[in-house]
PDB file of C-alpha atoms in Angstrom:
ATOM      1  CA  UNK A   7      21.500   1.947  14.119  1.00  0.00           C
ATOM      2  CA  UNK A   8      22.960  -0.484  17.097  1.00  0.00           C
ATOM      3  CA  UNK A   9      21.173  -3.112  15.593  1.00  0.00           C
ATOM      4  CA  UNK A  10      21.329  -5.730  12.159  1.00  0.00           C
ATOM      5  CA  UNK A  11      19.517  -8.155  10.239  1.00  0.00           C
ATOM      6  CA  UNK A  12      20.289 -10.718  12.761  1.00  0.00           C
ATOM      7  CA  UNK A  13      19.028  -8.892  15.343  1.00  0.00           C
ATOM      8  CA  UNK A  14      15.727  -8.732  14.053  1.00  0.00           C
ATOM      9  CA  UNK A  15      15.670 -12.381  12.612  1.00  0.00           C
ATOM     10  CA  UNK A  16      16.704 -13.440  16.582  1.00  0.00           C
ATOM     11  CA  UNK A  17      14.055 -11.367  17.613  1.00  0.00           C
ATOM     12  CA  UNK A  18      11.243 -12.852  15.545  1.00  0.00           C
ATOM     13  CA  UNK A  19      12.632 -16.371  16.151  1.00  0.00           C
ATOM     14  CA  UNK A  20      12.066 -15.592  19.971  1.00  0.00           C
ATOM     15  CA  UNK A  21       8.481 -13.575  19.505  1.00  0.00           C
ATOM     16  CA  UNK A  22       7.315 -16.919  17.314  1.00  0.00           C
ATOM     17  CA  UNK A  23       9.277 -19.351  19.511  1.00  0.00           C
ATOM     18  CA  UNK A  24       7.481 -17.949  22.809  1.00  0.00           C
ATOM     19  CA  UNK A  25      11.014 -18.830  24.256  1.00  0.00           C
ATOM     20  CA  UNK A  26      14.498 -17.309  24.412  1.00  0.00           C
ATOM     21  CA  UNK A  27      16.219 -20.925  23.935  1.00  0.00           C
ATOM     22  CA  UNK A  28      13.946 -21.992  21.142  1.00  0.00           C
ATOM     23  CA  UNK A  29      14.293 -18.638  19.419  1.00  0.00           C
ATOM     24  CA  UNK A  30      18.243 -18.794  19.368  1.00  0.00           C
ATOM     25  CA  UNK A  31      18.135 -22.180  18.798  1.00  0.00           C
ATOM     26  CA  UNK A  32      15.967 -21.415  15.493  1.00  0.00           C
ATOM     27  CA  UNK A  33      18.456 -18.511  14.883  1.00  0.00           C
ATOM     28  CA  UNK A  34      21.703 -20.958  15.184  1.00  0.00           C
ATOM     29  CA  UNK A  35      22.765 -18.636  17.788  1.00  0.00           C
ATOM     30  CA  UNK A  36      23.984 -20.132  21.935  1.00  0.00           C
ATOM     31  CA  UNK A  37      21.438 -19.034  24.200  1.00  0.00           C
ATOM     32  CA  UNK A  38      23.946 -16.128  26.164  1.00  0.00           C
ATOM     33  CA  UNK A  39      24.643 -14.748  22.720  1.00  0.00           C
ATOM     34  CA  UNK A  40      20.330 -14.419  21.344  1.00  0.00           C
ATOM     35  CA  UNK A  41      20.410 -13.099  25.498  1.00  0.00           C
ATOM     36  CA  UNK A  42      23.357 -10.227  24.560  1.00  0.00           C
ATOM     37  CA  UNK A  43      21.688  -9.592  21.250  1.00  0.00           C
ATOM     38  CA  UNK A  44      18.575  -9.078  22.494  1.00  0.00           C
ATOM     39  CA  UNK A  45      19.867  -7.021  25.138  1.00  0.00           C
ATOM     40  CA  UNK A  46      21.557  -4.754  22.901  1.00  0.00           C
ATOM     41  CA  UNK A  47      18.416  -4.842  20.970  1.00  0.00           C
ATOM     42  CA  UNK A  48      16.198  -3.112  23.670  1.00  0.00           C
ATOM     43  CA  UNK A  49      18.875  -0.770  24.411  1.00  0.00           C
ATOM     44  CA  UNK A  50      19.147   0.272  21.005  1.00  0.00           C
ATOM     45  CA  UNK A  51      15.169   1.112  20.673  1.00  0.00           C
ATOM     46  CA  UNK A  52      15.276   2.427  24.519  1.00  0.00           C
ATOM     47  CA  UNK A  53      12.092  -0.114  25.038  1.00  0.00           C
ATOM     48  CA  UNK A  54      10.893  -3.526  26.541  1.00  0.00           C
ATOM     49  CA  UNK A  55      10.679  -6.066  24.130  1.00  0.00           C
ATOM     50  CA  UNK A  56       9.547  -8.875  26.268  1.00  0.00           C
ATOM     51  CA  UNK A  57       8.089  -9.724  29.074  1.00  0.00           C
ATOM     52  CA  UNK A  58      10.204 -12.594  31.195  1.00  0.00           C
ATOM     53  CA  UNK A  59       7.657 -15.242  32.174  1.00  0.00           C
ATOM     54  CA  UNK A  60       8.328 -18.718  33.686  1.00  0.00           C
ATOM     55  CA  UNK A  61       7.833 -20.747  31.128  1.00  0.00           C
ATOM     56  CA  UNK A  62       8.700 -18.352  28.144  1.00  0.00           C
ATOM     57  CA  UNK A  63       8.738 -14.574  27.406  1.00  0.00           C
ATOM     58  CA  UNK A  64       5.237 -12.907  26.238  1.00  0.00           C
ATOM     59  CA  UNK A  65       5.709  -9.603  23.647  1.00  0.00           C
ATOM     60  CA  UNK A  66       5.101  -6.207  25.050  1.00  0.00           C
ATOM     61  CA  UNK A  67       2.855  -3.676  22.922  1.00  0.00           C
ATOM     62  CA  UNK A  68       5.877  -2.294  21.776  1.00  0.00           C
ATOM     63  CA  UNK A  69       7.218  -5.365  20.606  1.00  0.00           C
ATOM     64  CA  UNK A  70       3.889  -6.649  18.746  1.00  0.00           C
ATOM     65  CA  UNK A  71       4.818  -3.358  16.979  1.00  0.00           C
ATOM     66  CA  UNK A  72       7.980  -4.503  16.308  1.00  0.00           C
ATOM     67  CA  UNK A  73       7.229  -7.702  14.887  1.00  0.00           C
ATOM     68  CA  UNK A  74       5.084  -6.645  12.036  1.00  0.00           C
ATOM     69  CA  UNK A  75       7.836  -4.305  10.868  1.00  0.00           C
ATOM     70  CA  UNK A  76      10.260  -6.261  11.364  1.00  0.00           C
ATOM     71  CA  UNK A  77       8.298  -9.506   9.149  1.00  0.00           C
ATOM     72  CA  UNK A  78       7.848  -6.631   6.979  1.00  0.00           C
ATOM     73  CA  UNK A  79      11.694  -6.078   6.011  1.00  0.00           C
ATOM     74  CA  UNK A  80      12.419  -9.226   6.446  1.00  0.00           C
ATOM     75  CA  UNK A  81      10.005 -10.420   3.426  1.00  0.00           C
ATOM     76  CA  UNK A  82      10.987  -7.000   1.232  1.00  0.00           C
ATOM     77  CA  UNK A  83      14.767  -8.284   1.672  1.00  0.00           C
ATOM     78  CA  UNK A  84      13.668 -11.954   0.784  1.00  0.00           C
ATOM     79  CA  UNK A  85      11.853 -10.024  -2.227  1.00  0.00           C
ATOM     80  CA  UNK A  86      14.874  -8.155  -3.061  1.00  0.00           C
ATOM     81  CA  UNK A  87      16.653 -11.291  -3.327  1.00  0.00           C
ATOM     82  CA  UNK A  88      14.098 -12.770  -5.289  1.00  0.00           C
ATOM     83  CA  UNK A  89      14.390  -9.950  -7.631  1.00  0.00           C
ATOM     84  CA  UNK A  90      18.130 -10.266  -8.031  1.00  0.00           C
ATOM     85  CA  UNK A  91      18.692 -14.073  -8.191  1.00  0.00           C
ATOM     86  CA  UNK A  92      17.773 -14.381 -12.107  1.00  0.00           C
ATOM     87  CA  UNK A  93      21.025 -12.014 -12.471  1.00  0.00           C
ATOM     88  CA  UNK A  94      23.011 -14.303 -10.668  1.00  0.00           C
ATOM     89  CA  UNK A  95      21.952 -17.479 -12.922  1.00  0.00           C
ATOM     90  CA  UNK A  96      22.186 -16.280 -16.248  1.00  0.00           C
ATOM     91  CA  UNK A  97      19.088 -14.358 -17.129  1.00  0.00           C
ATOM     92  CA  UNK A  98      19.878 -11.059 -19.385  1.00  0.00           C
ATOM     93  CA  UNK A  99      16.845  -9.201 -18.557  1.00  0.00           C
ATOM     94  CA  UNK A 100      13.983  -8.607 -16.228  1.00  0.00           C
ATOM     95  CA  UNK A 101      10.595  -7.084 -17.023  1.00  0.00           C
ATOM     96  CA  UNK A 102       8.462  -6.091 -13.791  1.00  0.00           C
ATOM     97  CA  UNK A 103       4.795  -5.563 -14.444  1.00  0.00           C
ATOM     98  CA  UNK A 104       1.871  -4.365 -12.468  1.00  0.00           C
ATOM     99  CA  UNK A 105      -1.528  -5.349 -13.340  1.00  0.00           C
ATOM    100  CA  UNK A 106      -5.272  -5.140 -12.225  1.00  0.00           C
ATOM    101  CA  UNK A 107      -7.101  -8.002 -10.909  1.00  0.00           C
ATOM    102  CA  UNK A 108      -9.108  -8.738 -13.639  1.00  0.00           C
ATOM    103  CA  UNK A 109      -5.689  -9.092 -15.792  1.00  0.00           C
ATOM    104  CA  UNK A 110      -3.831 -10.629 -12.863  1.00  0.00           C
ATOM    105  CA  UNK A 111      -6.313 -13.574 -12.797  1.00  0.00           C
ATOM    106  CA  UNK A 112      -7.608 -13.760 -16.182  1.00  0.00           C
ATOM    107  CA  UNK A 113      -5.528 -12.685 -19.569  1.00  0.00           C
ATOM    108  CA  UNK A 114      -2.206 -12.725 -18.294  1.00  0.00           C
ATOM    109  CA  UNK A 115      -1.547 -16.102 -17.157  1.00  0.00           C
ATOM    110  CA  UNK A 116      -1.687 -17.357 -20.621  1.00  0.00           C
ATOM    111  CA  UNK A 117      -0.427 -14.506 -22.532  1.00  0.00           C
ATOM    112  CA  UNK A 118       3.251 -14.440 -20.146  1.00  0.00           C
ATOM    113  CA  UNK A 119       3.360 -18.246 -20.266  1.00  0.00           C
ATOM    114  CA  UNK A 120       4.132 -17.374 -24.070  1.00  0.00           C
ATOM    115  CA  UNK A 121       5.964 -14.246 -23.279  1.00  0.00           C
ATOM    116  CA  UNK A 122       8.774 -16.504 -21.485  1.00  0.00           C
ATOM    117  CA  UNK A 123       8.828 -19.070 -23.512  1.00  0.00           C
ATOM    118  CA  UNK A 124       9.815 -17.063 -26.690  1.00  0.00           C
ATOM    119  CA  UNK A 125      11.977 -14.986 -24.796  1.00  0.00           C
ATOM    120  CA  UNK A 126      13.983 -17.809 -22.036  1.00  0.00           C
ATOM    121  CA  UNK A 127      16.382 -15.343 -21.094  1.00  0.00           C
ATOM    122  CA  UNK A 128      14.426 -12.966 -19.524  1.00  0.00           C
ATOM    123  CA  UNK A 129      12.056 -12.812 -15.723  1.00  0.00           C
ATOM    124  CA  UNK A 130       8.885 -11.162 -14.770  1.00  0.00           C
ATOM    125  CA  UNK A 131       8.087 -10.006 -12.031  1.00  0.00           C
ATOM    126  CA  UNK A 132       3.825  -9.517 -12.055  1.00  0.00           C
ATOM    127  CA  UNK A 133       2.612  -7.325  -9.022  1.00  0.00           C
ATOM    128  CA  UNK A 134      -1.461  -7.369  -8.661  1.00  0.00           C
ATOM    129  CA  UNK A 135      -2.378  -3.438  -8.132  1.00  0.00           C
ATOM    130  CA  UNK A 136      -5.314  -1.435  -8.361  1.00  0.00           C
ATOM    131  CA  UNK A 137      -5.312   0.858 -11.734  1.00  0.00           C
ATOM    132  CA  UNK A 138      -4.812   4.094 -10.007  1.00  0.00           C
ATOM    133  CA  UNK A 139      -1.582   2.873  -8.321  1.00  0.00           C
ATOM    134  CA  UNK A 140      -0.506   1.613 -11.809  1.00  0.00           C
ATOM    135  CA  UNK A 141      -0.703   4.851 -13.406  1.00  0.00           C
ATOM    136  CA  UNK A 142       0.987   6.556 -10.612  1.00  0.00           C
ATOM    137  CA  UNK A 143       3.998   3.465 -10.774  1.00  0.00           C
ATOM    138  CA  UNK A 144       3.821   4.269 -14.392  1.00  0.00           C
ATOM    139  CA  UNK A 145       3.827   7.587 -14.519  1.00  0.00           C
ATOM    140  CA  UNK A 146       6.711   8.266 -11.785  1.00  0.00           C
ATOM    141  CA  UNK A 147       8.544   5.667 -13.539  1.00  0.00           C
ATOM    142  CA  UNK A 148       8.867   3.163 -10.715  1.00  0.00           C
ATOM    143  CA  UNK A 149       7.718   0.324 -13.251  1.00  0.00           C
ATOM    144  CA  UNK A 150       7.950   0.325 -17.225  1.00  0.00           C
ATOM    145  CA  UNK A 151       4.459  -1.431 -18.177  1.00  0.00           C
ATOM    146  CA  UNK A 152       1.153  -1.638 -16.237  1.00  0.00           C
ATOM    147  CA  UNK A 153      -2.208  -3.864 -17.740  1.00  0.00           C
ATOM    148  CA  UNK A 154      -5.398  -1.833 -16.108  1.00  0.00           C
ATOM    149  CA  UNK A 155      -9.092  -1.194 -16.742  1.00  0.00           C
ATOM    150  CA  UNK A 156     -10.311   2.716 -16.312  1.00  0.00           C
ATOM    151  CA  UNK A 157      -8.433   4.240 -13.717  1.00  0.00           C
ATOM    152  CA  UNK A 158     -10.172   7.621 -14.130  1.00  0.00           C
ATOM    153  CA  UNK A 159      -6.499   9.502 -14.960  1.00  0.00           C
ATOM    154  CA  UNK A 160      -4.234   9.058 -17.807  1.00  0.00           C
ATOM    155  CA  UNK A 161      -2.164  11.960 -17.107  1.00  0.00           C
ATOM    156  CA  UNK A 162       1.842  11.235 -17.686  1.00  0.00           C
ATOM    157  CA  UNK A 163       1.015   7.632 -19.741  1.00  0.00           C
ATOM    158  CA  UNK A 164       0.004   6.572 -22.883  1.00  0.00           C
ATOM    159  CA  UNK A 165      -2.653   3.878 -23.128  1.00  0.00           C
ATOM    160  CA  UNK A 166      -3.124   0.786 -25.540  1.00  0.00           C
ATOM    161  CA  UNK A 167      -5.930  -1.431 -25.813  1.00  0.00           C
ATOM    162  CA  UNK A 168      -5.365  -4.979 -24.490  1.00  0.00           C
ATOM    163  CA  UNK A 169      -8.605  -7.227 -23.892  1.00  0.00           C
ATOM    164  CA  UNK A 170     -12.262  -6.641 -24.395  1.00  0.00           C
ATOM    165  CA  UNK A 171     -14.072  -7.868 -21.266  1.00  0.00           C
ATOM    166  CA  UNK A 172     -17.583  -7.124 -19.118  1.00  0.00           C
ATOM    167  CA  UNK A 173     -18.350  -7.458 -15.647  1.00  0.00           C
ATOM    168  CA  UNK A 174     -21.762  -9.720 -15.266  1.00  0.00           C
ATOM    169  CA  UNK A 175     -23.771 -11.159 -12.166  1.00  0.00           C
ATOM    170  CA  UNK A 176     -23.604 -14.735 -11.442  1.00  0.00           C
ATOM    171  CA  UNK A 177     -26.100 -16.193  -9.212  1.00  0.00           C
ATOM    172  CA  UNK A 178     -27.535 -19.547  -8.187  1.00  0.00           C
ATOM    173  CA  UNK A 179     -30.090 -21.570  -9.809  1.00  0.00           C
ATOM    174  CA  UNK A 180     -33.301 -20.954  -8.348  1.00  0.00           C
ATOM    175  CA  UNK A 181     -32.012 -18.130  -7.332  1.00  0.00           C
ATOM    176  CA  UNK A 182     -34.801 -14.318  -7.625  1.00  0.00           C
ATOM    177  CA  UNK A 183     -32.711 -13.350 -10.162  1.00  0.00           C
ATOM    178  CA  UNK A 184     -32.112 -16.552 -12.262  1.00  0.00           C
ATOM    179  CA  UNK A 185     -35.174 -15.357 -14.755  1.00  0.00           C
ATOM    180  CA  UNK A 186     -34.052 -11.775 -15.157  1.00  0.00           C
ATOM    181  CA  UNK A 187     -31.802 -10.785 -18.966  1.00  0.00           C
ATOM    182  CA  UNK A 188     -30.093  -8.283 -17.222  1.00  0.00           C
ATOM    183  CA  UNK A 189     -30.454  -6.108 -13.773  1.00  0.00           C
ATOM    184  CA  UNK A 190     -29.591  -2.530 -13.138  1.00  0.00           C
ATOM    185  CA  UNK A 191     -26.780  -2.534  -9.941  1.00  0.00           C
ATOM    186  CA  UNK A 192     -29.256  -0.845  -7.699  1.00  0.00           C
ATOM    187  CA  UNK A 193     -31.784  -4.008  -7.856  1.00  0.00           C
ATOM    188  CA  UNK A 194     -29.105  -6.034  -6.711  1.00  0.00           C
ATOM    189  CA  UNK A 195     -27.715  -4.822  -3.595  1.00  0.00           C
ATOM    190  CA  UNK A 196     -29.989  -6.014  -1.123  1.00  0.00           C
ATOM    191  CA  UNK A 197     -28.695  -9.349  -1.891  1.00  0.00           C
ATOM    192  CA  UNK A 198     -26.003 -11.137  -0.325  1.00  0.00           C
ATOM    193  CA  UNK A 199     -22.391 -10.730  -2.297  1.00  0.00           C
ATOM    194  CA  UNK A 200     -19.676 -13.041  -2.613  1.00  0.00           C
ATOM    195  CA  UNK A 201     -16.357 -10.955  -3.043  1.00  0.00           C
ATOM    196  CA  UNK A 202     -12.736 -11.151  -3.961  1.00  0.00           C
ATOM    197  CA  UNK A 203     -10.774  -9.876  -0.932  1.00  0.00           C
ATOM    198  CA  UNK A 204     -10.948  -6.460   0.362  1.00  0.00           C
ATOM    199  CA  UNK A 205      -8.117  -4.515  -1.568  1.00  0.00           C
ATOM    200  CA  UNK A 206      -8.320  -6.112  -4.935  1.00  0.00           C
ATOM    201  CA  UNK A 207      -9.419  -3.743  -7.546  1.00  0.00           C
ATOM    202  CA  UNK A 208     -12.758  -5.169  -8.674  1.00  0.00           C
ATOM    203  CA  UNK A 209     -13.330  -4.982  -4.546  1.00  0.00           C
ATOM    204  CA  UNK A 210     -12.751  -1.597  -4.159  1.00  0.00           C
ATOM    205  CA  UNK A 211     -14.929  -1.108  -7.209  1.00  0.00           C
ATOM    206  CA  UNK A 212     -18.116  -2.381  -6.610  1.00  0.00           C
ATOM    207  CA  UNK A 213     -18.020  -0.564  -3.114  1.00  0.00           C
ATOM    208  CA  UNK A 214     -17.444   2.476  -4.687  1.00  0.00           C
ATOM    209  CA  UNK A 215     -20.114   1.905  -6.961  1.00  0.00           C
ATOM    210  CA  UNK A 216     -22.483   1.092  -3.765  1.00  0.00           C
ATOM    211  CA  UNK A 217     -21.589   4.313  -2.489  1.00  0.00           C
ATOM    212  CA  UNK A 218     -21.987   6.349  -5.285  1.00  0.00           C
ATOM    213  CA  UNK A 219     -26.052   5.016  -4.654  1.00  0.00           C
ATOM    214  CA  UNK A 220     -25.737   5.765  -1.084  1.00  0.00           C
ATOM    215  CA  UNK A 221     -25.953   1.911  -0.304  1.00  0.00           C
ATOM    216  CA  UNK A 222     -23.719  -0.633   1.058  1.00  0.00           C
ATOM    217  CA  UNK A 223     -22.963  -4.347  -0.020  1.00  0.00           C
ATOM    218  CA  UNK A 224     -23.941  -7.008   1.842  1.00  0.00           C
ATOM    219  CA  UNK A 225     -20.888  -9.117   1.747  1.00  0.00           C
ATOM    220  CA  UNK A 226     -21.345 -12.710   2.936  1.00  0.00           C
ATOM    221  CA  UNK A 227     -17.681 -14.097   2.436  1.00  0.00           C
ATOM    222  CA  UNK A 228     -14.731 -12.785   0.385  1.00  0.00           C
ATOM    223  CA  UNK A 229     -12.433 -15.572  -1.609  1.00  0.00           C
ATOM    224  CA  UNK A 230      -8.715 -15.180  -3.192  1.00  0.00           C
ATOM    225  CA  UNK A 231     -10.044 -15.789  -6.638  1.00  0.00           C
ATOM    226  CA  UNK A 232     -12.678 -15.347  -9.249  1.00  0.00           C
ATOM    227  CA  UNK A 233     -13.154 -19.529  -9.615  1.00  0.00           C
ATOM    228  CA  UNK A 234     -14.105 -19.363  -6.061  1.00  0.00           C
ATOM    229  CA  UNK A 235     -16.571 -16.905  -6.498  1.00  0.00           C
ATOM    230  CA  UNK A 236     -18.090 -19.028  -9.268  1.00  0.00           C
ATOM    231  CA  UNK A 237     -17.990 -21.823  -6.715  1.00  0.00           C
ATOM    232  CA  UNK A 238     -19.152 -20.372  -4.064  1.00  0.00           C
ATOM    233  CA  UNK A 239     -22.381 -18.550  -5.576  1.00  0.00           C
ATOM    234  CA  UNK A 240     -22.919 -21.995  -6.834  1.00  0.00           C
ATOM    235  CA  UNK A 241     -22.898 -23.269  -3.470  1.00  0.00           C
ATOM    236  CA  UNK A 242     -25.849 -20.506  -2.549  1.00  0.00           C
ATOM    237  CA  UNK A 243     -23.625 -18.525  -0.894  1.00  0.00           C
ATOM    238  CA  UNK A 244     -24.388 -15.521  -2.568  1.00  0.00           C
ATOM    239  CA  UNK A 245     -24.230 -13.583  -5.508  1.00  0.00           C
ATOM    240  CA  UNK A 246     -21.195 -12.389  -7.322  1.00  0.00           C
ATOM    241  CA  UNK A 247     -20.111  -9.946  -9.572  1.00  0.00           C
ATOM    242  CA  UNK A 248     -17.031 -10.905 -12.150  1.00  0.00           C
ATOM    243  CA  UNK A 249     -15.745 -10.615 -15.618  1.00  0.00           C
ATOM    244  CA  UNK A 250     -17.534 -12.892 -18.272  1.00  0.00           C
ATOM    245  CA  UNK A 251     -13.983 -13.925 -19.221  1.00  0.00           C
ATOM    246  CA  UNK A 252     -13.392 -15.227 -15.437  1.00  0.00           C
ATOM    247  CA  UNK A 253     -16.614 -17.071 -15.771  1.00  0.00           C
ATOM    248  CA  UNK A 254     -15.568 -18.929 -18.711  1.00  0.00           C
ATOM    249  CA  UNK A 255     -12.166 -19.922 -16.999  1.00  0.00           C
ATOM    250  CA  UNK A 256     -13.866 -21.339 -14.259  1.00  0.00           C
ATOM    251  CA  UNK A 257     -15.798 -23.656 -16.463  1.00  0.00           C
ATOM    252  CA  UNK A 258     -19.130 -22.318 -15.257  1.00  0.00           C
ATOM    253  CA  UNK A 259     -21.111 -24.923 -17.072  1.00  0.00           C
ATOM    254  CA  UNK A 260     -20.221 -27.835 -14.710  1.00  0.00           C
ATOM    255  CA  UNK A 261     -21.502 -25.493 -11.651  1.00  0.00           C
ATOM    256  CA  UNK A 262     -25.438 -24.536 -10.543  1.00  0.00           C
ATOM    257  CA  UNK A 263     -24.893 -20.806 -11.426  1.00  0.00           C
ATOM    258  CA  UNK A 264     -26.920 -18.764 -14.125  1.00  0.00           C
ATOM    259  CA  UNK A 265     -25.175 -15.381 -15.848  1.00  0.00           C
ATOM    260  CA  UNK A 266     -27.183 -12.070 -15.916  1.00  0.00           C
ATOM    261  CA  UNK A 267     -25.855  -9.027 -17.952  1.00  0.00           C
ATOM    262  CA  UNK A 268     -25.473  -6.030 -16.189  1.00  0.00           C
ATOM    263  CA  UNK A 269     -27.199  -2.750 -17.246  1.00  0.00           C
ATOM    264  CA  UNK A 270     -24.757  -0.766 -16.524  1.00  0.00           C
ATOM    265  CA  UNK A 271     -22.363   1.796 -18.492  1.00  0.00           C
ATOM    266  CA  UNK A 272     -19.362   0.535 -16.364  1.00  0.00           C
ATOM    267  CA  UNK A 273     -19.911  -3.049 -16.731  1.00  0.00           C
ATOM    268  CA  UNK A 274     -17.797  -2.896 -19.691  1.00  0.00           C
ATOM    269  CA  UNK A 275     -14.378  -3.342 -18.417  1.00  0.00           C
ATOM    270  CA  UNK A 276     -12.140  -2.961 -21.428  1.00  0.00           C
ATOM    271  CA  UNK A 277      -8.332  -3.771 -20.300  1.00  0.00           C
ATOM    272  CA  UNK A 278      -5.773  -1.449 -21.215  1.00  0.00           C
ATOM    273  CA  UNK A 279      -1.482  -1.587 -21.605  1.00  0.00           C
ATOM    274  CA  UNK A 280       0.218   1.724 -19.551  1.00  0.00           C
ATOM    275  CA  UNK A 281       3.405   3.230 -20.499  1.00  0.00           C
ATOM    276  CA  UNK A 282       4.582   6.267 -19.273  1.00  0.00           C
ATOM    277  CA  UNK A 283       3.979   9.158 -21.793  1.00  0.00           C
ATOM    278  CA  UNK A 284       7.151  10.268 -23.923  1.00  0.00           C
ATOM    279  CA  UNK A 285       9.981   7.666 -22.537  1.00  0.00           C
ATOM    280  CA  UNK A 286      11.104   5.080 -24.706  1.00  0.00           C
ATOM    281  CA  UNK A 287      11.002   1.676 -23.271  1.00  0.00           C
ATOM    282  CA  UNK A 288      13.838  -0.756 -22.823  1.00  0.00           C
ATOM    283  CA  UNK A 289      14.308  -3.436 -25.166  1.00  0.00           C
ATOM    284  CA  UNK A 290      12.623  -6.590 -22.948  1.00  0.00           C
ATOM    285  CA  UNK A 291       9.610  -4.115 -21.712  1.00  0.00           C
ATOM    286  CA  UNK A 292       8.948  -3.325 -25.429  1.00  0.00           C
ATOM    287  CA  UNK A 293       8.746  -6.882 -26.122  1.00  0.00           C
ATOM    288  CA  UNK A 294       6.816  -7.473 -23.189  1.00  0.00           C
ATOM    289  CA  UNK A 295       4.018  -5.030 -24.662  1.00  0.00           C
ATOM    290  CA  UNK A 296       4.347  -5.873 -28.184  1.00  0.00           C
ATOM    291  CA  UNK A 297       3.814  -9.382 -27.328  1.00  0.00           C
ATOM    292  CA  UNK A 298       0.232  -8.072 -25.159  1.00  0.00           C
ATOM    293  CA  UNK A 299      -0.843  -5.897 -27.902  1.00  0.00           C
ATOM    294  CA  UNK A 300      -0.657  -9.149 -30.271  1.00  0.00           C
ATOM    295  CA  UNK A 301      -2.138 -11.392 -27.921  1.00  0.00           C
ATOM    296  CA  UNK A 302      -5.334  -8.726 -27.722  1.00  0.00           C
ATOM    297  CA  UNK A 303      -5.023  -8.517 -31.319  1.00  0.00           C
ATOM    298  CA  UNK A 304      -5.290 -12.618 -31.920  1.00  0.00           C
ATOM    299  CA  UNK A 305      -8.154 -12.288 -29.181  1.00  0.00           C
ATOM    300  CA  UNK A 306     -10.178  -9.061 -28.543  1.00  0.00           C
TER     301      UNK A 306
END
């Protein structure tokens, strides 16, 4: 490799910058040297980078393809960094944890606030997966603990409850379904959604669940959280599906939105701790899921 971390940090100052001069500049590097590094750059990946414009250069296709892997290792480096820096000031141990949506924006907020404040000397580093990728982290051992709802595989872990919870529909006031107890999943779905982003678990979820009828969701916007769902179904946006537990966290009584259970064997969304099957955790992970399992205790 004829090329180094500068290379590609040059190289991204330029492809932001629009400009060779501005790019170096941004890299603290003198115009002739970005020029020679860039050169060496291109000859390195035997392709055009840039185009050279008047007023600027313009990326070629290859280096659009460029750019997003090179933001890509820039951001795991300034992750592996992250990672390492509690090492550097004092911290004894690190714990890193993967978790579900539902977990990621609900239970465990709270429950690792009090996690790290009994324990001060160690980090945490919480990672918001979908439940099969947890198992599979679990399971090969790339992480220690994993929070998750049904994943439909257990193989290689060992599973401990953590939170009750249930999915239920949220719509507006006024809304068709305002006067209905509870709805079947299938009623629902010619109705406009409101959805977390595509790749969050509960996302990928209720489209699977659409598909398993043969339908499709309607989705009118997706939002980075379940508060904003709240808020925007309360807006009339659309209709929503989320945890009860996320609808009391976003302080639904203050907003125009009316709860309807679903009736639906899958609605109940039970949260579970994963560790991998047979291997004896280390001494801040154990804590780490001793602490959960109490917390789920004090509050099932």
């Amino acid at each position: 490799m004829n090329y180094d971390l500068t290379d590609l940090r040059l190289f991204v100052a330029i492809a932001e910058e629009r400009n060779l001069t501005r790019g170096a500049a941004r890299a603290c590097l003198a115009p002739s040297s970005a020029s020679h590094r860039l050169r060496r750059l291109e000859d390195a990946l035997h392709t055009t980078l840039f185009e050279r414009q008047t007023r600027g250069v313009q990326l070629t296709r290859a280096g659009e393809a460029l750019l997003r892997n090179a933001r890509q290792v820039l951001a795991s480096l300034e992750q592996m960094h992250a990672n390492l820096s509690p090492f550097a000031t004092g911290i004894r141990g690190h714990v890193s944890l993967w978790a579900n949506t539902h977990a990621t924006h609900t239970f465990l907020p709270d429950d690792l606030a009090g996690f790290l404040k009994q324990y001060p000397q160690v980090s945490v580093t919480l990672e918001e997966r979908t439940s099969a990728e947890i198992v599979v982290a679990v399971a090969s051992g790339e992480i220690e603990v994993g929070v998750l709802a049904d994943s439909g595989s257990s193989a290689g872990v060992e599973l401990a409850p953590y939170r009750q919870d249930r999915l239920v529909l949220i719509v507006p006031n006024g809304h068709a379904l305002s006067g209905r107890a509870q709805v079947g999943f299938a009623e629902v779905l010619e109705h406009a959604f409101v959805m977390l982003h595509a790749g969050s678990a509960i996302h990928t979820f209720t489209m699977n669940a659409a598909a398993a009828l043969g339908r499709h969701l309607d989705v009118r916007i997706q939002v980075r959280s379940f508060e904003a769902v709240c808020r925007m179904v309360g807006a009339g946006v659309g209709i929503g599906l989320v945890p009860r537990s996320a609808v009391k966290l976003a302080g639904v009584g203050d907003l125009p939105v009316v709860v309807v259970e679903m009736d639906e064997p899958w609605a109940q969304r039970d949260l579970q701790i994963c560790v991998r099957k047979g291997i004896e955790l280390s001494g801040f992970a154990s804590a780490l899921v001793g602490h959960l399992r109490r917390s789920g205790a004090r509050h099932p």
